Short mmCIF file of C-alpha atoms in Angstrom, two decimals:
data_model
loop_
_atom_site.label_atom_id
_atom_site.label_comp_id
_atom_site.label_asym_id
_atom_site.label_seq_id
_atom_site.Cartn_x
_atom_site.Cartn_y
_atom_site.Cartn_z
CA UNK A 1372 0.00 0.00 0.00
CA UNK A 1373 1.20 3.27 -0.86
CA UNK A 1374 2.26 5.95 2.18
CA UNK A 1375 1.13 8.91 1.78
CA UNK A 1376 2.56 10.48 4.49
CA UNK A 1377 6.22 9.10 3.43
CA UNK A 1378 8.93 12.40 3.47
CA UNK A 1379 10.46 13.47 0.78
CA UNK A 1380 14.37 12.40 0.70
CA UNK A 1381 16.67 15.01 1.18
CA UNK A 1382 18.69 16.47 -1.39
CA UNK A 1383 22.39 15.46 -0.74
CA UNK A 1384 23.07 19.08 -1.53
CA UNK A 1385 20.33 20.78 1.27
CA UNK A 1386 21.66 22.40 3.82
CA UNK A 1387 20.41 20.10 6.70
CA UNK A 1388 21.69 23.04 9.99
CA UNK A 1389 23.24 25.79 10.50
CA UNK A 1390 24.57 25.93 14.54
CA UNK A 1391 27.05 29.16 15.74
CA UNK A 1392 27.93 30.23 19.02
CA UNK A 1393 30.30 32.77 20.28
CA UNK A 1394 34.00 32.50 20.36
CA UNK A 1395 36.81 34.82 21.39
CA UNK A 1396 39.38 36.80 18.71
CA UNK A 1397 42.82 37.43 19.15
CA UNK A 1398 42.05 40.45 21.45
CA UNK A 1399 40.08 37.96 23.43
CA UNK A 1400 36.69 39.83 21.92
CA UNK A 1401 33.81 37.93 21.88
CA UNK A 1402 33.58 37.22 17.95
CA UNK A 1403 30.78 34.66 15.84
CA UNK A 1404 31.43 31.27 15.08
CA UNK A 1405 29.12 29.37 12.46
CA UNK A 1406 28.84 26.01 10.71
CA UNK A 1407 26.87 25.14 7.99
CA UNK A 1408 25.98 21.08 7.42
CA UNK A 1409 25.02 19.63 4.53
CA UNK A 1410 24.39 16.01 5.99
CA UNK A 1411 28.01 14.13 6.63
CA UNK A 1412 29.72 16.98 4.85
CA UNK A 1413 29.93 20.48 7.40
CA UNK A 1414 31.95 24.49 6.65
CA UNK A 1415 33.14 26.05 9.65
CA UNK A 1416 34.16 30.20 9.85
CA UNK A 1417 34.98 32.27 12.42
CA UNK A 1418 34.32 35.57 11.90
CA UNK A 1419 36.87 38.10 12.24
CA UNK A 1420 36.69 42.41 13.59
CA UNK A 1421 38.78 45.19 12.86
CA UNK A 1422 40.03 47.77 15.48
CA UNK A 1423 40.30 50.47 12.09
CA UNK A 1424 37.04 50.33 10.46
CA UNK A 1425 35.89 52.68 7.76
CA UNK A 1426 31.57 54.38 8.81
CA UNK A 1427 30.62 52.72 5.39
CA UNK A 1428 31.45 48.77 6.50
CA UNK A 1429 28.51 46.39 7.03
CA UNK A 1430 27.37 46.37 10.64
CA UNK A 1431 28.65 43.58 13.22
CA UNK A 1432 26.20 43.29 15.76
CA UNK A 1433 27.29 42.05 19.81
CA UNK A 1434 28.32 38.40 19.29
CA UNK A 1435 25.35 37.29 21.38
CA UNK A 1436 23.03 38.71 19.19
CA UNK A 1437 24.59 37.63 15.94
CA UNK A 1438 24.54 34.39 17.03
CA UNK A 1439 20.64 35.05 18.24
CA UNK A 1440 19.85 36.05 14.70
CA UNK A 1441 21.72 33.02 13.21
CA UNK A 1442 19.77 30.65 14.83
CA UNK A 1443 15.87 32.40 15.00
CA UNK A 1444 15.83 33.63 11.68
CA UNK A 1445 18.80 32.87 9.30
CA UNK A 1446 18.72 29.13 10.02
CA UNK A 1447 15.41 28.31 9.34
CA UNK A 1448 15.23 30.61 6.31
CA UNK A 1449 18.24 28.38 4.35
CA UNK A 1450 17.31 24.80 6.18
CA UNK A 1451 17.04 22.83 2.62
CA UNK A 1452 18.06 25.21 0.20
CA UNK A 1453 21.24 24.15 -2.19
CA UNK A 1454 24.62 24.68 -0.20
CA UNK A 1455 25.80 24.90 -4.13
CA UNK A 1456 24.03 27.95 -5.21
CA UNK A 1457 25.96 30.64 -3.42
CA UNK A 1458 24.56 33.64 -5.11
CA UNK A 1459 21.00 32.11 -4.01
CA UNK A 1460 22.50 31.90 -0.16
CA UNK A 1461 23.85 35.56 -0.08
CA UNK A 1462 20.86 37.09 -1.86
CA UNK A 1463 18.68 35.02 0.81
CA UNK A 1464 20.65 36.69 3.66
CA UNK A 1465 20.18 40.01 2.38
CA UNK A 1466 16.57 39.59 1.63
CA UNK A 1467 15.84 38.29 5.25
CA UNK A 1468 17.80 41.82 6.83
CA UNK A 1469 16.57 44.14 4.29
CA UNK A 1470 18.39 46.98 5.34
CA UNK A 1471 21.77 48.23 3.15
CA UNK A 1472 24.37 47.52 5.49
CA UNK A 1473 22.96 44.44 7.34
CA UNK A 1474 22.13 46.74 10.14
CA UNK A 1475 19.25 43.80 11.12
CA UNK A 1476 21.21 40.77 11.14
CA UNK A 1477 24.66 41.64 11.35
CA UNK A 1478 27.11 41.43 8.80
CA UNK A 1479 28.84 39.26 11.22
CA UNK A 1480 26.32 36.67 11.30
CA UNK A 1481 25.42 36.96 7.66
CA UNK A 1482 29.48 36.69 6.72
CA UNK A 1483 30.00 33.71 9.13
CA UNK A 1484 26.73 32.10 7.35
CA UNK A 1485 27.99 32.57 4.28
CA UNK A 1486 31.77 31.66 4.16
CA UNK A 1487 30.19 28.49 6.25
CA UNK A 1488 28.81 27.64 3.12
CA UNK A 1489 31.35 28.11 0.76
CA UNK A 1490 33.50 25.75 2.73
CA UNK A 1491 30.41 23.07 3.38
CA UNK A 1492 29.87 23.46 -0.69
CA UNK A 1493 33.47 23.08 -1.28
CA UNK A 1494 33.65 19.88 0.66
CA UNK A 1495 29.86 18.13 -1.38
CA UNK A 1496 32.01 18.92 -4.03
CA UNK A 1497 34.84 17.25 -2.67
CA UNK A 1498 37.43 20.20 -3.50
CA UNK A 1499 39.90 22.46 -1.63
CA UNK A 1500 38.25 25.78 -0.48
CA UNK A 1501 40.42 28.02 -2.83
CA UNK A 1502 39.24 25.43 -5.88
CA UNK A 1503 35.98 25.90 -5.14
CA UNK A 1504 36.09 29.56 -4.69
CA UNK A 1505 37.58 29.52 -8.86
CA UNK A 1506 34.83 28.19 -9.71
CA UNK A 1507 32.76 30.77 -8.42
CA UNK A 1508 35.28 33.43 -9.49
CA UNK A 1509 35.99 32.26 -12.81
CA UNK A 1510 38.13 35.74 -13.65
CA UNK A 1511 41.46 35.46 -15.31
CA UNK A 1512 44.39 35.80 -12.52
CA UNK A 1513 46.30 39.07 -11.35
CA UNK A 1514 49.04 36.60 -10.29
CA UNK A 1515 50.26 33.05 -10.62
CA UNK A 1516 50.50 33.31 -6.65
CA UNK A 1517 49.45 36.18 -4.14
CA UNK A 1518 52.40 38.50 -2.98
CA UNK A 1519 53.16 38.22 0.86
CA UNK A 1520 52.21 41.69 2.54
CA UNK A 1521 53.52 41.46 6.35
CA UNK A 1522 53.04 44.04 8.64
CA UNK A 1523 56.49 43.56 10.92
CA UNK A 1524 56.45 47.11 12.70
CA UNK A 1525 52.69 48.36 14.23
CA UNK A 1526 51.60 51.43 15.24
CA UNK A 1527 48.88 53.66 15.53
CA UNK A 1528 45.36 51.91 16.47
CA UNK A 1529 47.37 48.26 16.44
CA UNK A 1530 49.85 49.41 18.63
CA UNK A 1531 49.98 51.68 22.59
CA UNK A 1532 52.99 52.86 21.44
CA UNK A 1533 55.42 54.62 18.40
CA UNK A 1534 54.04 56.13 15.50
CA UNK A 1535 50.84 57.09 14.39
CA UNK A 1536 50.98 55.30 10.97
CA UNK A 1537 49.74 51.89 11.71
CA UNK A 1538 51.77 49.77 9.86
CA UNK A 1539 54.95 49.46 8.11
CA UNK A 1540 55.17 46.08 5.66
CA UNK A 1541 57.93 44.69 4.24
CA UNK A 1542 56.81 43.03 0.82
CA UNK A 1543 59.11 40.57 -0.71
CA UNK A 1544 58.83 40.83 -4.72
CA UNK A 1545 57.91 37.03 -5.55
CA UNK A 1546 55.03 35.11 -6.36
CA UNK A 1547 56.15 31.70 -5.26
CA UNK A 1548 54.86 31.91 -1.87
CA UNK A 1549 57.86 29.70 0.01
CA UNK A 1550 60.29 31.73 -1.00
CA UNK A 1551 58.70 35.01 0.41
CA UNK A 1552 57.64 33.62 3.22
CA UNK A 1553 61.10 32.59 3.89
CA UNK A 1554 62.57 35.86 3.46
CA UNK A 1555 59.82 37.69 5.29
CA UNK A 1556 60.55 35.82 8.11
CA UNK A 1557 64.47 36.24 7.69
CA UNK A 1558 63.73 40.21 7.98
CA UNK A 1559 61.43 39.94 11.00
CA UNK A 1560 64.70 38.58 12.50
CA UNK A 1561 66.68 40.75 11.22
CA UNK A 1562 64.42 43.68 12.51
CA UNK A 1563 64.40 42.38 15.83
CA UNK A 1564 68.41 42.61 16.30
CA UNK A 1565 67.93 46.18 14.72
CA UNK A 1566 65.53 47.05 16.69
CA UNK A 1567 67.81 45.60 20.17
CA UNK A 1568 70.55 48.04 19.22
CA UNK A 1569 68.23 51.51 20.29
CA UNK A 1570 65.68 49.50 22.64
CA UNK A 1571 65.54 46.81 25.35
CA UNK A 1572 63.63 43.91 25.47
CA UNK A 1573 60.78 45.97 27.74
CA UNK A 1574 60.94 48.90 25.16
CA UNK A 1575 59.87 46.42 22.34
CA UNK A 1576 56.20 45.44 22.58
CA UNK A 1577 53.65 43.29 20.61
CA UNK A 1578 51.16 44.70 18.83
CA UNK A 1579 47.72 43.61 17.60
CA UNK A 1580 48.47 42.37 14.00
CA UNK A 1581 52.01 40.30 15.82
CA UNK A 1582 54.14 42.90 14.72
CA UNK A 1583 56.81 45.33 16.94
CA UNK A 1584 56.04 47.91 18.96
CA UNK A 1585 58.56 50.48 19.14
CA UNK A 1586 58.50 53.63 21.03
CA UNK A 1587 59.86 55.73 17.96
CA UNK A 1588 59.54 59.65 18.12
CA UNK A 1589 59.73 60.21 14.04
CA UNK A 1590 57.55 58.91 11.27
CA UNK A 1591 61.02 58.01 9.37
CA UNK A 1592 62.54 55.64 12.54
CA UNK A 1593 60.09 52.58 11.89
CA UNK A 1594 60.84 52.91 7.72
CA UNK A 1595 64.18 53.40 8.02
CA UNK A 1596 64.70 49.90 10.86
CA UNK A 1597 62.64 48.34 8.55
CA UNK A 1598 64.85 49.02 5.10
CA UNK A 1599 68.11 48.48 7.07
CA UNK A 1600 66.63 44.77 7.93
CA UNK A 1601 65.67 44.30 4.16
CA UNK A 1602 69.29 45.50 3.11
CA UNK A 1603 70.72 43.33 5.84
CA UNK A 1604 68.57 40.42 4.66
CA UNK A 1605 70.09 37.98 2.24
CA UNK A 1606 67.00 37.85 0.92
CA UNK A 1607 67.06 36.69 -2.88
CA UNK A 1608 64.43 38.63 -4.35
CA UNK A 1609 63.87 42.77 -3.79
CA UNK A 1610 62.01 43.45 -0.80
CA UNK A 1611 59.65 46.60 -1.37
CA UNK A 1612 58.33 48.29 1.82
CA UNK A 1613 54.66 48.99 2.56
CA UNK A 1614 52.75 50.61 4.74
CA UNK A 1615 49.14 51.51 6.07
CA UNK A 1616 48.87 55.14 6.46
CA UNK A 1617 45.34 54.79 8.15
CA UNK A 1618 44.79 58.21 7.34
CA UNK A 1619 41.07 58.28 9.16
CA UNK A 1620 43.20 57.90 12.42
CA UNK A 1621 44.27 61.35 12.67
CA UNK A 1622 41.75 62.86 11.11
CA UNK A 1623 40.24 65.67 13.64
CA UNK A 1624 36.83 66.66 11.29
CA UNK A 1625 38.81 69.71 9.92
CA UNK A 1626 42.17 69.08 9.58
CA UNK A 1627 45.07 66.03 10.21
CA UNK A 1628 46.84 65.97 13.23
CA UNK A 1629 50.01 64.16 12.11
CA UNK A 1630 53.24 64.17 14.30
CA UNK A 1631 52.87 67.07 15.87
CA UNK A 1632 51.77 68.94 12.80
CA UNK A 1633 47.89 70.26 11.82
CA UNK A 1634 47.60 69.54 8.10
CA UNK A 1635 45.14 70.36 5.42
CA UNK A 1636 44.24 67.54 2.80
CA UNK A 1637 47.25 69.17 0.63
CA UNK A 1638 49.68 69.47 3.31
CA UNK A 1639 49.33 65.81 4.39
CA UNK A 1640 49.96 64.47 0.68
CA UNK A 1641 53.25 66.70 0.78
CA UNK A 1642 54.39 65.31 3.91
CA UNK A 1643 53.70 61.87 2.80
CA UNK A 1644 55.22 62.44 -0.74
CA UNK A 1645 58.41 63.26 1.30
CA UNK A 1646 58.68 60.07 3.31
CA UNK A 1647 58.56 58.62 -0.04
CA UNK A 1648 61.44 60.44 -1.17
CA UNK A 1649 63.23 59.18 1.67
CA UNK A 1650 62.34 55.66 1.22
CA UNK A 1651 62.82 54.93 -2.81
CA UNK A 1652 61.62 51.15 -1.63
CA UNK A 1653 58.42 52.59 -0.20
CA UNK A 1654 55.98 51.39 -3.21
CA UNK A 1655 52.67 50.34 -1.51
CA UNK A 1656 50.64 52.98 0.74
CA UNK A 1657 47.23 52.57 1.96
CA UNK A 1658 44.88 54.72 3.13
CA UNK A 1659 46.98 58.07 2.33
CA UNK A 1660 44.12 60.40 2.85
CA UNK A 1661 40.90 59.77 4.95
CA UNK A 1662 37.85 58.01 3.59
CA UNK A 1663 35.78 61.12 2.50
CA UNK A 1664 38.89 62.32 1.01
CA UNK A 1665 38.55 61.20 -2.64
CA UNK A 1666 40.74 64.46 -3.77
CA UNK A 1667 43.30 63.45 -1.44
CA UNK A 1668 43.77 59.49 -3.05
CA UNK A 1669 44.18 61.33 -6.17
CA UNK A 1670 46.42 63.84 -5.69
CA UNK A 1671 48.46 61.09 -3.86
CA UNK A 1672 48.37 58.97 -6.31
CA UNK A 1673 48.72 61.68 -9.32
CA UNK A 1674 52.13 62.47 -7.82
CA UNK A 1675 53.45 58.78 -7.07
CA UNK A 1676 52.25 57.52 -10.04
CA UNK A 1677 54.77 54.00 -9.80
CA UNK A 1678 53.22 53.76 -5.77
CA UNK A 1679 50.51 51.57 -5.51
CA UNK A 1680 47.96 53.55 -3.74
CA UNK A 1681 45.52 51.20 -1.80
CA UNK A 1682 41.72 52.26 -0.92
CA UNK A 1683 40.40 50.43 2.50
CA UNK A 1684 38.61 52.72 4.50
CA UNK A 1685 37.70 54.49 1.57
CA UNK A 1686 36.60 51.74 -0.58
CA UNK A 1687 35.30 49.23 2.47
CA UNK A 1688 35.09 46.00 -0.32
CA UNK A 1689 32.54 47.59 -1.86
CA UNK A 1690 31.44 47.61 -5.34
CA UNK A 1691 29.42 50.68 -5.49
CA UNK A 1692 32.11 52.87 -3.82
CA UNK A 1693 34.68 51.32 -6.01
CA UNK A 1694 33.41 52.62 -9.05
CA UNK A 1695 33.27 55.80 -7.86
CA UNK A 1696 36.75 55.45 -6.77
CA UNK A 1697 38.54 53.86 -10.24
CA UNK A 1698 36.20 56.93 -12.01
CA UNK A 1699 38.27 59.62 -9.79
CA UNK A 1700 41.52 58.22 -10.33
CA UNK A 1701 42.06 57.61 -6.68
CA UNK A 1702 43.41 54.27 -6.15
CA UNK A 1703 45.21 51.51 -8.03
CA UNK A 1704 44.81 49.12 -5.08
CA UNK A 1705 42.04 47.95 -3.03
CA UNK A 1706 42.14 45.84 0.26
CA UNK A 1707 39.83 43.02 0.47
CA UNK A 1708 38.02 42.30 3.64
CA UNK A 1709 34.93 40.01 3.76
CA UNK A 1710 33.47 41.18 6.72
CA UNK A 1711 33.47 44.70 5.66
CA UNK A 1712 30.60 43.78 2.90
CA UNK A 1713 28.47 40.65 4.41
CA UNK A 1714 29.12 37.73 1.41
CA UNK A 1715 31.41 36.13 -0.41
CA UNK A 1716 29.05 37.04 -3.08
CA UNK A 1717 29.68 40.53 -2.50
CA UNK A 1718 33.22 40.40 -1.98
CA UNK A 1719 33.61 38.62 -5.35
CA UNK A 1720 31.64 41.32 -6.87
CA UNK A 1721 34.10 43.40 -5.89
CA UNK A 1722 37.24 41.83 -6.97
CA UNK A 1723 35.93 41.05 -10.62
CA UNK A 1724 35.30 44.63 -10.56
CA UNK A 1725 38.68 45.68 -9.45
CA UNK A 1726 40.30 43.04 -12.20
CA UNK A 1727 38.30 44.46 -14.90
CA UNK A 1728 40.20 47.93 -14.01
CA UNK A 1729 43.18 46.44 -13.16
CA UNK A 1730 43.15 47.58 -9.74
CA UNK A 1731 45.32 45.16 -7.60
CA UNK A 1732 43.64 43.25 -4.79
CA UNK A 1733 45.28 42.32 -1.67
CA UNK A 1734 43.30 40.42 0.59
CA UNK A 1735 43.10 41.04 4.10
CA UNK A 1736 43.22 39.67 7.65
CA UNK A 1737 42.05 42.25 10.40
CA UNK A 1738 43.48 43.48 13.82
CA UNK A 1739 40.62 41.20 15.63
CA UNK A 1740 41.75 37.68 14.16
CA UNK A 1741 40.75 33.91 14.51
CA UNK A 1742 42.59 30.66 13.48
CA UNK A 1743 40.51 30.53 10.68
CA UNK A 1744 42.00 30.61 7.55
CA UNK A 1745 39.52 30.84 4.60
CA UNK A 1746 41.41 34.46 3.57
CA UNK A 1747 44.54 32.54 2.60
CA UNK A 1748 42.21 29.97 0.29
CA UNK A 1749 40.23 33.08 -1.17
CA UNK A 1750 43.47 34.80 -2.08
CA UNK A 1751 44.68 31.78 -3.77
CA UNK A 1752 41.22 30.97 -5.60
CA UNK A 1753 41.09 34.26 -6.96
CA UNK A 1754 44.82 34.85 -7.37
CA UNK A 1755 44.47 38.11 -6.21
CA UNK A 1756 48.14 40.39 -6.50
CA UNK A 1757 48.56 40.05 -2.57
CA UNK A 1758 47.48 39.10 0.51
CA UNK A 1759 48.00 40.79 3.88
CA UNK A 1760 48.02 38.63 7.28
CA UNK A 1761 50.44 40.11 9.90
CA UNK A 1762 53.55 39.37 11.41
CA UNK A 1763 54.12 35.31 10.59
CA UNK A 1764 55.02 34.63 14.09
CA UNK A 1765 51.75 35.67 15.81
CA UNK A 1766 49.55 32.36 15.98
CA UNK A 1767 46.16 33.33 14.34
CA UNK A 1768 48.48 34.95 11.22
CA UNK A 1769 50.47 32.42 10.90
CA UNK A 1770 47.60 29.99 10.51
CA UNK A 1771 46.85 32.20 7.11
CA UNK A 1772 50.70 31.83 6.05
CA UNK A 1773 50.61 28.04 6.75
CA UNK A 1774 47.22 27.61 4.69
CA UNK A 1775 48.82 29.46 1.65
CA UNK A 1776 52.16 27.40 2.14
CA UNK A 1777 50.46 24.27 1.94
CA UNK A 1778 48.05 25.42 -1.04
CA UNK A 1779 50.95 26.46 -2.82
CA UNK A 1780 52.94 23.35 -2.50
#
């Protein structure tokens, strides 16, 4: 006899729970973590924060209430839709907060939901994250393998100490990822006996992203340590210097306030086009202006023309915002951060954008990390022109470095 009452089988694909709870970050803050199943096969993400966040990211709502959201409305919303249609999933999640900026749900919750099913969908498929994540992207490469940015010497919001620039890179010129990893890590060294000839042990601190603090008076001291180290390094490849302005730190609602000096939009680009003088090696700068100041990006970045000038707080992964910025001529590099858009949908968005202009992509970690590592296998699956993860001997960025090492093998 025939039973009508007999369920339905379940699509091996469906999304069969979604569970999170709240974990802590590397600042011990409480952060989101979720996991999407899909049957036998489950994605894990932990979501990460940033302690330098531009007004026009996504919202991240208290931990608790992220994960509160997760569970009462996100879950049952995507319990038995296709873990394989991503663009279905982030739509969804924006549909269910219908606000702009996921001021409902959280961009916290909807980012951990959504990377969580990536990496569920990657393993149904029975592929790497990063392979996965090229399928999705299917956009011809900026690189065969993302350049190493590492952030050796802290400062400003990352660091209670030094200068008020808030970090200063050292970026090896390679794409085969073992080899700048290996000489990254050679100049960390290197920086640290530099750094023991001015300061004692108790002088030297650790800041946020793993990198040195060092109680330096100048904006010059922590460029010129770092380019001593890189010319001290027998490093095999030329080691450019970076750095992340942050310009939206000193920023006073008139003017900067920049080492002692009160600068107009004008006077800051000057100052800043001097340090490059000074460093010839300096070639990546992020955030040179603040993130309402378009004119300041492009004056920057009309006078350095060979710099790669790098929007984050200005451009906050966000396609909308990047077109306005490749239309003013303000950038030629954006920082990629999931969590300050909501989706990997979104965030792809972005980057295809960004290739199509040629605007280099470096992928990014943020100040408020986790052991997760999805960043490294997004960098990879897009083969973006960089990635950024801190100072390789701090445990949640080395976790990135180690992903990428063994991706790249």
């Amino acid at each position: 006899m025939f039973n009508f009452f007999r369920t339905q089988p379940v699509s091996p694909t469906a999304i069969t729970d979604i569970t999170a709870r709240v974990v802590q970050d590397s600042r011990r803050k409480p952060t989101v973590s979720v996991t999407v199943h899909v049957g036998a096969h489950s994605g894990t993400f932990s979501v990460p924060s940033g302690a330098s966040t531009g007004e026009r990211e996504v919202v991240a709502l208290p931990a608790k209430e992220a994960v509160r959201a997760i569970k009462r409305i996100i879950a049952p919303a995507l319990i038995g839709c296709s873990v394989l249609d991503q663009a279905a999933i982030d739509d969804q999640l924006h549909e269910l907060d219908g606000t702009a900026n996921f001021a409902s749900l959280g961009g916290n919750a909807a980012l951990g939901v959504s990377v969580a099913a990536t990496k569920a969908a990657a393993s149904v498929k029975e592929l790497e994250t990063w392979e996965y994540i090229e399928t999705l992207f299917a956009t011809p490469a900026q690189a065969k393998a993302p350049r190493l940015f590492v952030n050796l010497i802290n400062g400003g919001a990352h660091a209670d100490r030094g200068s008020q620039i808030q970090e200063h890179q050292v970026i090896p010129e390679t794409d085969n990822v073992h080899e700048a990893f290996r000489v990254a890590s050679a100049v960390q060294r290197t920086l640290r006996d530099v750094l023991h000839e001015e300061f004692s042990d108790a002088d030297i601190g650790i800041g946020d992203e793993g990198g040195f603090m060092v109680p330096t008076q100048t904006l010059e001291a922590p460029f010129r340590y770092l380019a001593r180290a890189a010319a001290e390094t027998e490093a095999g490849c030329a080691v450019s210097l970076g750095s992340d302005v942050a310009a939206c730190s000193f920023w006073q609602g008139a003017h900067y306030e920049l080492a002692g000096q009160s600068l107009d939009s004008a006077g800051l680009t000057t100052r800043l086009n001097a340090l490059l003088a000074q460093f010839p090696t300096l070639t990546y700068v992020e955030d040179p202006a603040g993130e309402h100041d378009t004119e300041g990006f492009s004056r920057f970045l009309a006078d350095n023309p060979a710099c790669t000038v790098i929007g984050d707080d200005l451009t906050t992964t966000n396609p909308k915002i990047l077109e306005q910025a490749i239309a003013a001529r303000a950038i030629s590099g954006i920082i990629i951060k999931p969590n300050q858009i909501g989706t990997v949908s979104d965030t792809l968005a972005t980057m295809r954008l960004a290739y199509q202009h040629d605007v280099r992509c470096v992928v990014s970690h943020r100040s408020g990390e986790t052991m997760d590592d999805f960043i490294a296998d997004l960098a990879y699956g897009t083969k973006c022109f960089g990635l950024k993860a801190g100072a390789p001997t701090a445990k949640e960025r080395l976790a990135k470095y180690q992903r990428l090492l063994t991706i790249a093998q």
